[in-house]
PDB file of C-alpha atoms in Angstrom:
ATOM      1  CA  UNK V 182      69.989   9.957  19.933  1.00 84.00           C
ATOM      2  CA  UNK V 183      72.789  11.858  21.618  1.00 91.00           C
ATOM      3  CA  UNK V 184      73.757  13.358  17.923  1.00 90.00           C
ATOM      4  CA  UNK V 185      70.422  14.938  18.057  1.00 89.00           C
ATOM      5  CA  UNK V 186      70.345  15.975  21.909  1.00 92.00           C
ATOM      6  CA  UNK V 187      73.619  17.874  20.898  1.00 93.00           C
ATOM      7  CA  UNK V 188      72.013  19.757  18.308  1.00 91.00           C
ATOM      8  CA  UNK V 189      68.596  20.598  20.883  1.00 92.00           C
ATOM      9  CA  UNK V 190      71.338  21.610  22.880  1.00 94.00           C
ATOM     10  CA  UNK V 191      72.789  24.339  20.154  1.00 92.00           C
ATOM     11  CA  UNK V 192      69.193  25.326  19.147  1.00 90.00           C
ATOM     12  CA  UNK V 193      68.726  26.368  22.847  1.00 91.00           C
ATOM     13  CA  UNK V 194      71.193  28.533  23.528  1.00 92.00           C
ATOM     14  CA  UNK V 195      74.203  26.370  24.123  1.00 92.00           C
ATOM     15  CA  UNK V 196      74.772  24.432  27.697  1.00 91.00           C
ATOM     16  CA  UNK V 197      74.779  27.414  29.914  1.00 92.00           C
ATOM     17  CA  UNK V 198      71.357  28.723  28.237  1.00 92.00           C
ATOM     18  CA  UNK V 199      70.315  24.989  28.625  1.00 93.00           C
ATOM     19  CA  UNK V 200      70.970  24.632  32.245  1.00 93.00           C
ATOM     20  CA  UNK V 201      69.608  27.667  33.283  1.00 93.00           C
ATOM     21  CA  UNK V 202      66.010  26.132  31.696  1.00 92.00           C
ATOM     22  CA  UNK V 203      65.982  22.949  33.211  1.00 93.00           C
ATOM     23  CA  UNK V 204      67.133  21.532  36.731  1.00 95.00           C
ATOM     24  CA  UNK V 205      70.702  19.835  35.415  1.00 96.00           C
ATOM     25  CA  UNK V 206      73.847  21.894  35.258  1.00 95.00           C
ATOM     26  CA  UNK V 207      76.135  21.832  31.908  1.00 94.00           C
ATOM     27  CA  UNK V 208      78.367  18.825  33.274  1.00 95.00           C
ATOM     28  CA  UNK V 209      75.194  16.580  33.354  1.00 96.00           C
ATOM     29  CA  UNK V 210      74.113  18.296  30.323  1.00 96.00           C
ATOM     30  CA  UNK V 211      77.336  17.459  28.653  1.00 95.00           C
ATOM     31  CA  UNK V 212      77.545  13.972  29.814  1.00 95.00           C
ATOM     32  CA  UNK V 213      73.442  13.644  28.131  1.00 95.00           C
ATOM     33  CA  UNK V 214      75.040  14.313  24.993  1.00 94.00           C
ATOM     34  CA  UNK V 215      78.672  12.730  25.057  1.00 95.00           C
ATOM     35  CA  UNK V 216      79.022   9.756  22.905  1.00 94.00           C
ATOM     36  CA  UNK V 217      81.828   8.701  25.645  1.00 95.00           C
ATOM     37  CA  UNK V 218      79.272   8.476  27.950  1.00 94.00           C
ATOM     38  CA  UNK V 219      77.373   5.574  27.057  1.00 93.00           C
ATOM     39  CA  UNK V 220      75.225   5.335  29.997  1.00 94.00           C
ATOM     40  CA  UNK V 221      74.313   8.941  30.638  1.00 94.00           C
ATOM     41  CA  UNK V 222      70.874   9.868  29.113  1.00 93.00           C
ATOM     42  CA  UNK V 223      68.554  13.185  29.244  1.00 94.00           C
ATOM     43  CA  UNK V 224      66.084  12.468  32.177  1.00 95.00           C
ATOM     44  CA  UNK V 225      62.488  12.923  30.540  1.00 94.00           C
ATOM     45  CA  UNK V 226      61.787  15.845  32.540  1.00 95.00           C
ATOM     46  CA  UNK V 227      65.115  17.422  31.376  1.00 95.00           C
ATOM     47  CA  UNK V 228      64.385  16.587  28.167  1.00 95.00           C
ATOM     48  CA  UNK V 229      61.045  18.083  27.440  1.00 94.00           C
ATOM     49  CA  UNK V 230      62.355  21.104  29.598  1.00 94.00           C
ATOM     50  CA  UNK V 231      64.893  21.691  27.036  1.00 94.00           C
ATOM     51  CA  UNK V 232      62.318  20.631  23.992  1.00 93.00           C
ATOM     52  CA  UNK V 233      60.029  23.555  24.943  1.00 91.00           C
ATOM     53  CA  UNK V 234      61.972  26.354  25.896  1.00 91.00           C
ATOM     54  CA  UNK V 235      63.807  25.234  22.422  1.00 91.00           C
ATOM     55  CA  UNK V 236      60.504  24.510  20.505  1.00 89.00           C
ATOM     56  CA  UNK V 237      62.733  21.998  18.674  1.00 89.00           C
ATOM     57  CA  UNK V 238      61.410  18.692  18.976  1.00 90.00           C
ATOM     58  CA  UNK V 239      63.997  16.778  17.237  1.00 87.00           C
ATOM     59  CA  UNK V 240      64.990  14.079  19.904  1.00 90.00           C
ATOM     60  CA  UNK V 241      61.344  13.641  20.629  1.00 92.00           C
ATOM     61  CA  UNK V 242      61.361  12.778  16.877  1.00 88.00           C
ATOM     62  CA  UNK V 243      64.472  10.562  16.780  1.00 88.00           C
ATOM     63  CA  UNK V 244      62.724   8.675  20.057  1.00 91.00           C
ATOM     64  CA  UNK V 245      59.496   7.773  18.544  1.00 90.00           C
ATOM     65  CA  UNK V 246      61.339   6.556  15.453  1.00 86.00           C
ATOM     66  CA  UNK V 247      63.558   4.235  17.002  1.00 89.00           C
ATOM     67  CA  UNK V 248      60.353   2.987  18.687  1.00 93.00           C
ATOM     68  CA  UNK V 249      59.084   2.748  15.300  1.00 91.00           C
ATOM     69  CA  UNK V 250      57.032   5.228  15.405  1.00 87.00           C
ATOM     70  CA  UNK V 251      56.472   9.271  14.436  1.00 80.00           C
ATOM     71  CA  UNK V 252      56.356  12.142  16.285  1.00 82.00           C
ATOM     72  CA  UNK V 253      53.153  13.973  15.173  1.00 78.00           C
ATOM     73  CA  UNK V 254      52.390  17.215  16.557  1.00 74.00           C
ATOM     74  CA  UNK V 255      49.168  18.628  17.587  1.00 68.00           C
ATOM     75  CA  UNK V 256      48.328  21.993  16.331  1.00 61.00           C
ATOM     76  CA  UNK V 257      48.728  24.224  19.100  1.00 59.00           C
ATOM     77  CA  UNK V 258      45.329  26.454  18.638  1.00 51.00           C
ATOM     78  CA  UNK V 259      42.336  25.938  17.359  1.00 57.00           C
ATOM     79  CA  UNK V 260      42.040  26.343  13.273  1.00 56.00           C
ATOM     80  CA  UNK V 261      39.519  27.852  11.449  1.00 64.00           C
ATOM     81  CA  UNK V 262      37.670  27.347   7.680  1.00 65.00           C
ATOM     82  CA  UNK V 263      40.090  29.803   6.583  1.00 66.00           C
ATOM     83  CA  UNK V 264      43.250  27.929   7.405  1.00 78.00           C
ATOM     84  CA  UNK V 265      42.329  24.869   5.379  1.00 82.00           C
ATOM     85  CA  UNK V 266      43.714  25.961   1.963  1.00 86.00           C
ATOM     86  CA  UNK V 267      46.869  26.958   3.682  1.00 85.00           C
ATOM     87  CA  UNK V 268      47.327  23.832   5.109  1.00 84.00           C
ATOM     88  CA  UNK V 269      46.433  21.716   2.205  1.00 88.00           C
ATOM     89  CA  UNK V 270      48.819  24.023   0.634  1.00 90.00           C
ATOM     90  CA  UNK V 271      51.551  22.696   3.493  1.00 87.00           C
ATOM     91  CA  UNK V 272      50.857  19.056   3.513  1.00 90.00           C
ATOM     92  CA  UNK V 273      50.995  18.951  -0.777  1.00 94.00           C
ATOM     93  CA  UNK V 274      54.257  20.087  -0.450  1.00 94.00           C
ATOM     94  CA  UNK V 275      55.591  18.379   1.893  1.00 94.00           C
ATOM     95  CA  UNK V 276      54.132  15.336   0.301  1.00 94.00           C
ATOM     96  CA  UNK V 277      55.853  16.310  -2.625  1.00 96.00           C
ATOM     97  CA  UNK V 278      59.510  17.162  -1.166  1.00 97.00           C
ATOM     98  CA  UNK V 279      59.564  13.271   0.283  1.00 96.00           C
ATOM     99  CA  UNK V 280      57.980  12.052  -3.034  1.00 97.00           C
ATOM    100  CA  UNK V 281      60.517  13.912  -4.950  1.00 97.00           C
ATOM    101  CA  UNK V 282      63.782  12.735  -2.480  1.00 97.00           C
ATOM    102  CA  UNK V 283      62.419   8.949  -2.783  1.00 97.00           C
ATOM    103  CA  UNK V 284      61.903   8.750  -6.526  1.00 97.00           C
ATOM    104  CA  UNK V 285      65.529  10.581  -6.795  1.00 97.00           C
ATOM    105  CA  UNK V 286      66.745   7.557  -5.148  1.00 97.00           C
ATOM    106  CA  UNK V 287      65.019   5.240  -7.219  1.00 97.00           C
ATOM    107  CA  UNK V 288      65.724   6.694 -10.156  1.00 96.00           C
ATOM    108  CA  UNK V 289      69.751   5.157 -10.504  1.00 94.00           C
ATOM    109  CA  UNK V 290      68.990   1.809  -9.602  1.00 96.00           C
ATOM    110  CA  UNK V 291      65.463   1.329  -8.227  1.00 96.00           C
ATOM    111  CA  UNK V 292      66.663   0.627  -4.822  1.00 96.00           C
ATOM    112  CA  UNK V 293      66.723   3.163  -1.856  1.00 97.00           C
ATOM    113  CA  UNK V 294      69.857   2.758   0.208  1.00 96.00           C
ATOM    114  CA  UNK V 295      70.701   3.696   3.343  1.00 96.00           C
ATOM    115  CA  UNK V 296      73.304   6.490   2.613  1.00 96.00           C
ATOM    116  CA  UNK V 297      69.960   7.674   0.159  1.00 97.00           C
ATOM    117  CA  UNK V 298      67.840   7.840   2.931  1.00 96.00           C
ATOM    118  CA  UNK V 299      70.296  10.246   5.277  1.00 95.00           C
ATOM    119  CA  UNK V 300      71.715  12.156   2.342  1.00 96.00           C
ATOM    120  CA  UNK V 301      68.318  12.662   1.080  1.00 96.00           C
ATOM    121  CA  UNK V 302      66.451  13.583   4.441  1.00 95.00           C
ATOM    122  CA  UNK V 303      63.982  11.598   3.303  1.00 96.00           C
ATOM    123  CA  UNK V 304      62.898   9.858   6.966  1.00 92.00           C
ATOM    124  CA  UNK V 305      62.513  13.714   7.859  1.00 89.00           C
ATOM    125  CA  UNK V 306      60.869  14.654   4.933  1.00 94.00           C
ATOM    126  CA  UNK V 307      58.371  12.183   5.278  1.00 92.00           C
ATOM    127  CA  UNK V 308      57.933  12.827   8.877  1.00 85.00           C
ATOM    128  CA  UNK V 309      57.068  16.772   7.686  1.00 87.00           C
ATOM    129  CA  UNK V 310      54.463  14.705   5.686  1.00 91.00           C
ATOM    130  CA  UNK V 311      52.855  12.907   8.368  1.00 87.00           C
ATOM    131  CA  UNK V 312      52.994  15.971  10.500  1.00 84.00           C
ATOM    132  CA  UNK V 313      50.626  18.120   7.868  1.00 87.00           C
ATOM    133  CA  UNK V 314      48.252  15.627   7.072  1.00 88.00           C
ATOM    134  CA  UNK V 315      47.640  15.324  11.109  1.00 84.00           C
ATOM    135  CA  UNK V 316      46.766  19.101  10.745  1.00 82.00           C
ATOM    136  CA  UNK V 317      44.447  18.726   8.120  1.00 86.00           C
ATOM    137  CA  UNK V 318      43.001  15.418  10.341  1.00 84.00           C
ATOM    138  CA  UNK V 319      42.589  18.046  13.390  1.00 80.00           C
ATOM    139  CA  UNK V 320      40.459  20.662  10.896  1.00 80.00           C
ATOM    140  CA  UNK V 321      38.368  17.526  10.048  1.00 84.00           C
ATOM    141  CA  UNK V 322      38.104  16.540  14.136  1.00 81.00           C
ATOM    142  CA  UNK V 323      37.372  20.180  14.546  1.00 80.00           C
ATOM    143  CA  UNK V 324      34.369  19.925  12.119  1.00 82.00           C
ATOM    144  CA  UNK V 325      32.972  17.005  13.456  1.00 85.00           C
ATOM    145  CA  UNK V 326      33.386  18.345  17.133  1.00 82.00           C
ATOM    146  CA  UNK V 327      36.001  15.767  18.276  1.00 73.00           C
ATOM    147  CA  UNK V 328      38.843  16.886  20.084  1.00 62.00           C
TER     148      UNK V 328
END
């Protein structure tokens, strides 16, 4: 978790850029993200501060998974007819980048291992997965008038 708050960190602007968004200063911010600092964790507020003015959503990601769950994001404005081939478009390949990555690392031994999974992305390629076929389920709620 503190690999990936390092990396939100980068993607918004570096610790100085981070401070100034949320209410911590770069020490704190440093100590969030310090393997040496075992007991130092982004506050929640902090952390969707940073996840926002980043539009990264990466530890958000890593959270739900080691709750073992998935981060799926809602589509931020309402869709139209038109959009649905597009996102079909999306969610088929993204279905087929994780189907590809897993059946790469079946293909030696019919095992997946863990050093496949990471050097294959394939936790985050399914994830993109997920993520487009919760678009497509939003076009369908939108259809049926369910929000």
């Amino acid at each position: 978790m503190k690999a990936a708050f390092r990396r939100l960190l980068r993607d918004a602007g570096g610790q100085s850029e981070a401070a100034a968004a949320t209410r911590v200063g770069q020490q704190a911010l440093s100590r969030y993200g310090s393997p040496h600092h075992e007991t130092d964790h982004v506050p929640a507020d902090v952390l969707m501060d940073l996840t926002m003015d980043a539009d990264n959503p990466e530890v958000i990601r890593t959270l739900c998974r080691l709750a073992g769950g998935v981060f799926v994001p809602l589509p931020a404005t309402r869709r139209n007819d038109a959009c649905w081939p597009q996102e079909l478009g999306a969610m088929v390949r993204s279905g087929a980048e994780a189907a590809e990555s897993i059946c790469k690392a079946l293909s030696d031994d019919g095992r997946i291992s863990l050093e496949e999974i990471q050097d294959l992305d394939i936790r985050n390629k399914l994830s993109a997965a997920i993520e487009a076929l919760a678009v497509l389920d939003g076009h369908a709620r939108q259809v049926e008038g369910v929000e």
